[in-house]
């Protein structure tokens, strides 16, 4: 049946994703309404929106997480639909339902689909029905230590304890041997209680040094579900993705089809609609195990957009407006390679602590194959109150090598003055031999960050050389004045050597 396209969409988010979504709205001739907290008054999404409504104090509970305030703005602004972005209320089933009750279309799955995938154990039970491979273990929380002991012995150590209501690694415990199980179980239960108010802990066979590979799925409201290729998300630090790429260097066409068909089965089992992502762990033998489903548009969606040529936000809006998918699975074609760097306001020299403050200078890269999804601008002050993601820098190329070379070039052009950022981390990752050889797993970044950075070592060595050269020059000239000579009797040799040395070391020190 014919469905009217939205005239006005409220974006219940902030930062780069709010800018990204409002751009799609404007490209589709849809007005964009945004909300902002007190500290976001001058934020980029406020400046670019057609209408902007203040919704309260910086604390997310007073603003971006406040369902009542956001729905009140939807009503006052006459918004037809709400896009939640990622984070905040994007996976909150109560919010999705509140939108329906308020007669505003939620651009995402239904509350029921969210609920089906929200609890890890419910998700696993749904997978069992869908015949989806997942890590051997329990699909319900363990009732007792004795039961945990029996399961661990059956599946074999190492095992992983996980909070049923958890995610992102919270409440997880890796247990290598039986004598560690009791204390680990107690620890996991109390952390689950503290973090999620739910002590349910289940137990799985631990996959050692897995890759994290996720499959993008898209489903309309007419029963059509497709997969759009996978993303390699193994480069994480403390369960926070740092760099993502598509396609995964280890996934071939056959594996992609297998993962895609499983992901579609998962989405259909959950009666899923709109954009979603099915996460897998992949072991060293390329066996894949269902991990969890994310019921939102993900931060890293641009790498999938670049290799498929599809705009996921346009498609989300069209699906929510009741349109059928404008293509079939066989029309999805993957071309080229994309790599995304998450640019954070963090200080790499101070344990990546947030680095808020005013951006006094911003030199941003562009050029062939470079996409920048940014929420910052020169003169803007980065608030301390939210996730410090400033922008995403994505490099696209015909193949992985070209994507790396373009991203390397773009990073050399990127400068953010006034605050610290993690830009230098990406320069290091992209020149790392294991990264360039695509030897990736979820432990990669921890291993790389434990090693001294050869470039820093070189720079320090160059600094010492520059100081030595300077001292040598000073002593040399005083020595020459006092009649000292080099081995060949002329002071020119020292002058010549030190002048080359000085210029080289100064160049090194500035790299
Ligand atoms: C695992 C695992 C190994 N074996 N489950 C981390 C958070 C959540 N997404 C699931 N995670 C893991 N589950 C089993 N049975 C290793 C991880 C894991 C991980 C997974 C994906 C991305 C980064 C990770 C970092 C550490 C551990």
Coordinates of C-alpha atoms in Angstrom, one line a residue, residues 51-511:
X51 CA 14.8 23.2 14.4
X52 CA 16.6 22.7 17.7
X53 CA 15.0 22.2 21.1
X54 CA 16.8 22.5 24.5
X55 CA 15.9 19.4 26.6
X56 CA 17.9 20.0 29.8
X57 CA 21.1 19.6 31.7
X58 CA 24.2 17.8 30.5
X59 CA 23.5 14.6 32.4
X60 CA 22.2 12.1 29.8
X61 CA 19.4 11.1 32.2
X62 CA 18.2 14.8 32.1
X63 CA 18.5 15.0 28.3
X64 CA 19.4 12.4 25.7
X65 CA 18.1 9.5 27.8
X66 CA 14.9 11.3 28.9
X67 CA 12.0 9.6 27.0
X68 CA 9.4 12.1 28.2
X69 CA 11.3 15.2 27.2
X70 CA 12.2 13.8 23.7
X71 CA 8.6 12.7 23.0
X72 CA 7.4 16.1 24.2
X73 CA 9.7 17.7 21.5
X74 CA 8.4 15.3 18.9
X75 CA 4.8 16.4 19.7
X76 CA 5.6 20.1 19.9
X77 CA 7.7 20.0 16.6
X78 CA 5.1 17.8 14.8
X79 CA 7.8 15.3 13.9
X80 CA 6.5 12.2 12.1
X81 CA 9.3 9.9 13.1
X82 CA 12.3 9.7 15.4
X83 CA 15.8 8.4 14.5
X84 CA 17.6 7.3 17.7
X85 CA 21.2 7.1 16.2
X86 CA 23.3 4.7 18.3
X87 CA 23.9 4.5 22.1
X88 CA 21.4 6.5 24.3
X89 CA 17.9 5.2 23.6
X90 CA 18.6 3.4 20.3
X91 CA 18.2 -0.1 21.9
X92 CA 15.7 0.8 24.5
X93 CA 12.5 -1.2 23.9
X94 CA 10.5 1.0 26.3
X95 CA 11.4 4.0 24.1
X96 CA 10.5 2.2 20.9
X97 CA 7.2 1.3 22.4
X98 CA 6.6 4.9 23.8
X99 CA 7.1 6.2 20.2
X100 CA 4.4 3.9 18.9
X101 CA 2.1 4.9 21.8
X102 CA 2.7 8.6 20.9
X103 CA 2.0 8.0 17.2
X104 CA 5.5 8.7 16.2
X105 CA 7.3 6.2 14.0
X106 CA 10.5 4.8 15.6
X107 CA 13.2 4.4 12.9
X108 CA 14.4 1.0 13.9
X109 CA 13.0 -2.4 15.0
X110 CA 9.9 -3.0 17.0
X111 CA 10.1 -3.2 20.8
X112 CA 9.3 -6.9 20.6
X113 CA 12.3 -7.5 18.2
X114 CA 14.5 -5.5 20.5
X115 CA 13.4 -7.6 23.5
X116 CA 13.9 -10.8 21.6
X117 CA 17.6 -9.9 21.0
X118 CA 18.3 -7.8 24.2
X119 CA 19.0 -10.6 26.7
X120 CA 21.9 -12.7 25.6
X121 CA 20.2 -15.9 26.9
X122 CA 16.9 -15.1 25.1
X123 CA 18.9 -14.4 22.0
X124 CA 20.7 -17.7 22.3
X125 CA 17.4 -19.5 22.7
X126 CA 16.1 -17.8 19.5
X127 CA 19.3 -18.9 17.8
X128 CA 18.7 -22.5 18.8
X129 CA 15.4 -22.4 17.1
X130 CA 17.0 -20.9 14.0
X131 CA 19.7 -23.5 13.9
X132 CA 22.4 -20.9 14.3
X133 CA 25.9 -22.0 15.4
X134 CA 26.9 -20.5 18.7
X135 CA 29.6 -21.1 21.2
X136 CA 29.1 -24.4 23.2
X137 CA 27.8 -23.7 26.7
X138 CA 24.6 -22.9 28.5
X139 CA 21.8 -20.8 26.9
X140 CA 20.4 -20.0 30.4
X141 CA 22.2 -18.7 33.5
X142 CA 23.9 -21.3 35.6
X143 CA 21.8 -22.1 38.7
X144 CA 24.6 -23.2 41.0
X145 CA 28.4 -23.5 41.3
X146 CA 28.0 -27.3 41.0
X147 CA 26.1 -26.9 37.7
X148 CA 28.8 -24.5 36.5
X149 CA 31.5 -27.0 37.4
X150 CA 29.7 -29.7 35.5
X151 CA 29.2 -27.6 32.4
X152 CA 32.8 -26.4 32.4
X153 CA 34.1 -29.9 32.7
X154 CA 31.8 -31.0 29.8
X155 CA 32.8 -28.2 27.4
X156 CA 36.4 -28.0 28.6
X157 CA 38.6 -25.1 29.8
X158 CA 39.2 -22.3 29.2
X159 CA 35.6 -21.2 29.7
X160 CA 34.0 -17.7 29.6
X161 CA 31.5 -16.5 32.2
X162 CA 29.1 -13.8 30.9
X163 CA 26.4 -11.7 32.4
X164 CA 23.0 -12.5 30.7
X165 CA 22.0 -8.8 30.8
X166 CA 25.5 -7.7 29.9
X167 CA 27.4 -6.8 26.8
X168 CA 30.6 -5.1 25.8
X169 CA 32.6 -7.3 28.0
X170 CA 31.2 -6.2 31.3
X171 CA 30.8 -9.0 33.8
X172 CA 32.9 -11.3 31.7
X173 CA 35.4 -13.7 33.3
X174 CA 37.9 -15.9 31.5
X175 CA 38.5 -19.1 33.5
X176 CA 41.5 -21.2 32.6
X177 CA 41.1 -24.0 35.2
X178 CA 38.6 -25.6 37.6
X179 CA 40.2 -24.2 40.7
X180 CA 39.5 -20.6 39.5
X181 CA 35.8 -21.3 38.7
X182 CA 34.3 -20.6 42.2
X183 CA 35.8 -17.2 42.7
X184 CA 35.3 -16.2 39.1
X185 CA 31.6 -17.1 39.3
X186 CA 31.2 -15.1 42.4
X187 CA 33.0 -12.1 40.8
X188 CA 30.9 -12.3 37.6
X189 CA 27.6 -12.5 39.6
X190 CA 28.4 -9.5 41.8
X191 CA 29.6 -7.4 38.8
X192 CA 26.5 -8.4 36.9
X193 CA 24.4 -7.4 39.9
X194 CA 26.2 -4.0 40.2
X195 CA 26.2 -3.2 36.5
X196 CA 22.9 -4.6 35.3
X197 CA 20.8 -5.4 38.4
X198 CA 20.7 -8.9 37.1
X199 CA 22.9 -11.7 38.6
X200 CA 22.2 -14.2 35.8
X201 CA 25.5 -15.5 34.5
X202 CA 25.9 -18.1 31.7
X203 CA 29.0 -20.1 30.7
X204 CA 30.5 -20.7 27.3
X205 CA 33.5 -22.4 25.8
X206 CA 36.2 -19.6 25.5
X207 CA 37.3 -18.9 22.0
X208 CA 41.0 -18.0 22.4
X209 CA 42.1 -14.8 20.5
X210 CA 38.9 -14.6 18.4
X211 CA 38.2 -12.2 15.6
X212 CA 35.1 -10.0 16.0
X213 CA 33.3 -10.0 12.7
X214 CA 29.8 -8.6 12.3
X215 CA 27.3 -8.9 9.5
X216 CA 25.0 -6.0 8.5
X217 CA 21.4 -6.9 7.8
X218 CA 18.5 -4.9 6.5
X219 CA 14.9 -5.9 6.7
X220 CA 11.8 -4.1 5.4
X221 CA 8.3 -4.4 6.8
X222 CA 7.2 -6.7 4.0
X223 CA 9.3 -9.7 4.9
X224 CA 12.4 -8.9 2.8
X225 CA 15.7 -9.4 4.6
X226 CA 19.1 -9.0 3.1
X227 CA 22.7 -9.0 4.3
X228 CA 25.1 -6.3 3.1
X229 CA 28.5 -7.8 3.9
X230 CA 30.6 -8.1 7.0
X231 CA 32.8 -5.7 9.0
X232 CA 36.1 -6.7 10.7
X233 CA 35.9 -5.1 14.2
X234 CA 38.7 -6.9 16.0
X235 CA 40.8 -3.8 16.8
X236 CA 39.3 -3.0 20.1
X237 CA 40.7 -1.5 23.3
X238 CA 38.8 -2.4 26.5
X239 CA 35.8 -3.6 24.4
X240 CA 35.7 -0.2 22.6
X241 CA 36.1 -0.5 18.9
X242 CA 38.9 1.7 17.6
X243 CA 39.3 0.8 13.9
X244 CA 36.9 -1.2 11.7
X245 CA 37.1 -2.3 8.1
X246 CA 35.0 -3.9 5.4
X247 CA 35.2 -6.5 3.9
X248 CA 37.1 -8.6 6.5
X249 CA 40.4 -9.7 5.1
X250 CA 39.7 -13.4 6.0
X251 CA 36.2 -13.7 4.7
X252 CA 35.9 -15.1 1.2
X253 CA 32.7 -15.2 -0.9
X254 CA 31.6 -18.6 0.4
X255 CA 32.2 -17.6 4.1
X256 CA 30.3 -14.3 3.5
X257 CA 27.4 -16.2 2.1
X258 CA 27.3 -18.6 5.1
X259 CA 27.6 -15.7 7.6
X260 CA 25.0 -13.7 5.7
X261 CA 22.5 -16.5 5.5
X262 CA 22.9 -17.2 9.3
X263 CA 22.5 -13.5 10.0
X264 CA 19.3 -13.3 7.9
X265 CA 18.0 -16.4 9.7
X266 CA 18.7 -14.7 13.0
X267 CA 16.9 -11.5 11.9
X268 CA 13.9 -13.5 10.6
X269 CA 13.8 -15.5 13.8
X270 CA 13.5 -12.3 15.8
X271 CA 11.0 -10.8 13.2
X272 CA 13.5 -8.0 12.9
X273 CA 12.9 -4.9 10.7
X274 CA 15.2 -2.0 9.7
X275 CA 19.0 -2.0 10.1
X276 CA 20.6 -4.5 12.5
X277 CA 24.0 -6.2 13.0
X278 CA 24.7 -9.8 13.9
X279 CA 28.0 -10.2 15.7
X280 CA 30.1 -13.3 15.4
X281 CA 33.3 -14.6 17.0
X282 CA 35.5 -16.3 14.5
X283 CA 38.3 -18.7 15.7
X284 CA 41.6 -19.3 14.1
X285 CA 40.1 -22.1 12.1
X286 CA 37.5 -19.7 10.7
X287 CA 34.6 -21.3 12.6
X288 CA 32.0 -18.7 13.3
X289 CA 29.9 -18.5 16.5
X290 CA 26.9 -16.2 17.0
X291 CA 27.7 -13.7 19.7
X292 CA 24.9 -11.2 19.9
X293 CA 22.7 -9.0 17.7
X294 CA 22.8 -5.2 17.8
X295 CA 19.4 -3.7 17.2
X296 CA 20.6 -0.3 16.0
X297 CA 22.6 1.5 13.3
X298 CA 26.2 1.1 14.3
X299 CA 29.0 3.6 14.6
X300 CA 30.9 1.8 11.8
X301 CA 28.1 1.7 9.2
X302 CA 30.1 4.0 6.8
X303 CA 32.5 1.2 5.8
X304 CA 29.6 -0.9 4.7
X305 CA 28.1 2.0 2.8
X306 CA 31.3 2.6 0.9
X307 CA 31.8 -1.0 -0.3
X308 CA 28.2 -1.5 -1.3
X309 CA 27.4 2.0 -2.6
X310 CA 24.2 2.0 -0.4
X311 CA 23.2 4.7 2.0
X312 CA 22.0 2.9 5.2
X313 CA 20.3 5.9 6.7
X314 CA 18.3 6.7 3.6
X315 CA 17.3 3.0 3.6
X316 CA 16.3 3.1 7.3
X317 CA 14.1 6.0 6.7
X318 CA 12.5 4.5 3.6
X319 CA 11.9 1.2 5.4
X320 CA 10.3 3.0 8.4
X321 CA 8.0 4.9 5.9
X322 CA 6.8 1.5 4.8
X323 CA 8.6 1.2 1.5
X324 CA 9.9 -2.2 0.2
X325 CA 13.6 -2.8 -0.1
X326 CA 14.5 -1.4 -3.6
X327 CA 16.8 -4.4 -4.3
X328 CA 17.2 -8.1 -3.9
X329 CA 20.1 -10.0 -2.3
X330 CA 21.7 -10.8 -5.7
X331 CA 21.8 -7.0 -6.4
X332 CA 24.2 -6.5 -3.4
X333 CA 27.7 -6.2 -4.7
X334 CA 30.9 -5.6 -2.7
X335 CA 33.5 -3.5 -4.4
X336 CA 36.8 -2.1 -2.9
X337 CA 37.8 -1.8 0.7
X338 CA 37.1 0.7 3.5
X339 CA 38.8 1.4 6.8
X340 CA 37.4 3.6 9.5
X341 CA 39.4 5.3 12.3
X342 CA 37.4 6.5 15.3
X343 CA 38.9 9.9 16.2
X344 CA 38.5 10.4 19.9
X345 CA 39.3 13.4 22.2
X346 CA 41.6 11.2 24.2
X347 CA 45.3 11.6 25.3
X348 CA 47.3 8.6 24.1
X349 CA 50.2 9.7 26.4
X350 CA 47.9 9.7 29.5
X351 CA 46.2 6.3 29.3
X352 CA 43.7 7.6 26.7
X353 CA 41.9 9.7 29.3
X354 CA 39.3 12.1 27.8
X355 CA 40.8 15.4 26.7
X356 CA 37.9 18.0 26.6
X357 CA 38.4 21.6 25.7
X358 CA 38.3 24.2 22.9
X359 CA 39.4 23.2 19.4
X360 CA 41.7 26.1 18.6
X361 CA 42.8 24.9 15.1
X362 CA 41.3 22.2 12.8
X363 CA 43.0 21.1 9.7
X364 CA 40.8 18.3 8.2
X365 CA 41.8 16.0 5.4
X366 CA 39.8 15.4 2.2
X367 CA 40.8 14.2 -1.3
X368 CA 40.2 11.0 -3.2
X369 CA 38.7 8.1 -1.2
X370 CA 38.4 10.1 2.1
X371 CA 35.1 10.4 4.0
X372 CA 34.8 12.3 7.2
X373 CA 31.8 12.0 9.5
X374 CA 32.5 14.7 12.0
X375 CA 30.7 16.4 14.9
X376 CA 33.4 19.0 15.6
X377 CA 34.4 22.4 14.2
X378 CA 37.2 24.9 14.9
X379 CA 36.2 27.0 17.9
X380 CA 33.9 24.4 19.4
X381 CA 34.5 23.2 22.9
X382 CA 34.5 19.4 23.4
X383 CA 32.3 18.7 26.5
X384 CA 33.5 16.3 29.2
X385 CA 30.0 14.9 29.6
X386 CA 29.7 12.4 26.8
X387 CA 31.6 9.7 24.8
X388 CA 34.6 11.6 23.4
X389 CA 34.1 10.5 19.8
X390 CA 34.8 13.6 17.7
X391 CA 34.7 12.2 14.1
X392 CA 35.2 9.1 12.0
X393 CA 37.8 9.2 9.2
X394 CA 37.2 6.6 6.6
X395 CA 39.5 5.7 3.7
X396 CA 38.2 3.9 0.7
X397 CA 40.3 2.2 -2.1
X398 CA 40.1 -0.4 -4.8
X399 CA 41.8 -2.8 -2.4
X400 CA 43.0 -2.9 1.2
X401 CA 46.5 -1.6 0.3
X402 CA 45.0 1.5 -1.4
X403 CA 42.6 2.1 1.5
X404 CA 45.6 2.0 3.9
X405 CA 47.7 4.3 1.8
X406 CA 44.9 6.9 1.4
X407 CA 44.1 6.8 5.1
X408 CA 47.8 7.2 5.9
X409 CA 47.9 10.2 3.7
X410 CA 44.7 11.7 5.2
X411 CA 46.0 11.1 8.8
X412 CA 49.1 13.0 7.9
X413 CA 46.9 16.0 6.9
X414 CA 44.7 15.8 10.1
X415 CA 45.5 18.2 12.9
X416 CA 43.3 19.1 15.8
X417 CA 44.7 21.9 18.0
X418 CA 43.8 22.8 21.6
X419 CA 42.9 19.2 22.7
X420 CA 44.6 15.8 22.6
X421 CA 43.4 13.2 20.1
X422 CA 44.2 9.6 19.3
X423 CA 45.2 10.4 15.7
X424 CA 48.8 9.3 16.3
X425 CA 47.5 5.9 17.3
X426 CA 46.1 5.3 13.8
X427 CA 49.4 6.4 12.1
X428 CA 51.0 3.7 14.2
X429 CA 48.4 1.0 13.5
X430 CA 48.5 1.6 9.8
X431 CA 52.2 1.2 9.6
X432 CA 52.3 -1.9 11.9
X433 CA 53.5 -5.0 10.0
X434 CA 50.9 -7.4 11.5
X435 CA 48.1 -4.9 10.7
X436 CA 49.3 -4.5 7.1
X437 CA 49.5 -8.3 6.8
X438 CA 45.9 -8.4 8.2
X439 CA 47.0 -10.6 11.2
X440 CA 44.2 -9.3 13.4
X441 CA 42.4 -10.6 16.4
X442 CA 40.8 -9.1 19.5
X443 CA 44.1 -9.1 21.3
X444 CA 45.9 -7.2 18.5
X445 CA 45.7 -3.7 20.0
X446 CA 46.6 -4.8 23.5
X447 CA 49.7 -6.5 22.2
X448 CA 50.7 -3.5 20.0
X449 CA 50.2 -1.0 22.8
X450 CA 52.4 -3.1 25.1
X451 CA 55.4 -2.7 22.7
X452 CA 57.4 0.6 22.7
X453 CA 56.5 2.7 19.6
X454 CA 59.5 2.4 17.3
X455 CA 58.7 5.9 15.9
X456 CA 58.7 7.4 19.4
X457 CA 61.9 5.6 20.1
X458 CA 63.4 7.0 16.9
X459 CA 62.2 10.5 17.6
X460 CA 63.7 10.3 21.1
X461 CA 67.0 9.0 19.5
X462 CA 66.8 11.9 17.0
X463 CA 66.2 14.3 19.8
X464 CA 69.3 13.0 21.7
X465 CA 71.3 13.2 18.4
X466 CA 70.2 16.8 17.9
X467 CA 71.2 17.8 21.4
X468 CA 74.5 16.0 21.0
X469 CA 75.1 17.7 17.7
X470 CA 74.4 21.1 19.2
X471 CA 76.7 20.4 22.1
X472 CA 79.3 19.1 19.7
X473 CA 79.0 22.2 17.6
X474 CA 79.4 24.4 20.6
X475 CA 82.4 22.4 22.0
X476 CA 83.7 21.9 18.4
X477 CA 83.8 25.7 17.7
X478 CA 85.3 26.4 21.1
X479 CA 87.8 23.5 20.5
X480 CA 88.7 24.9 17.0
X481 CA 89.1 28.3 18.4
X482 CA 91.4 26.8 21.0
X483 CA 93.5 25.2 18.2
X484 CA 92.1 21.6 18.5
X485 CA 92.1 19.7 15.2
X486 CA 90.4 16.6 13.9
X487 CA 92.3 13.5 12.9
X488 CA 92.9 14.9 9.4
X489 CA 94.1 18.2 10.8
X490 CA 91.2 20.4 9.6
X491 CA 88.2 21.7 11.5
X492 CA 86.1 21.6 8.3
X493 CA 85.7 17.8 8.7
X494 CA 83.9 18.3 12.0
X495 CA 81.9 21.3 10.8
X496 CA 80.8 19.3 7.6
X497 CA 79.9 16.1 9.7
X498 CA 78.1 18.0 12.4
X499 CA 76.2 20.2 9.9
X500 CA 74.9 17.1 8.1
X501 CA 74.2 15.4 11.4
X502 CA 72.4 18.5 12.8
X503 CA 70.1 18.9 9.8
X504 CA 69.3 15.1 9.6
X505 CA 68.6 14.8 13.3
X506 CA 66.5 18.0 13.3
X507 CA 64.4 16.6 10.4
X508 CA 64.0 13.2 12.3
X509 CA 63.0 15.0 15.5
X510 CA 60.2 16.9 13.7
X511 CA 58.7 13.7 12.1

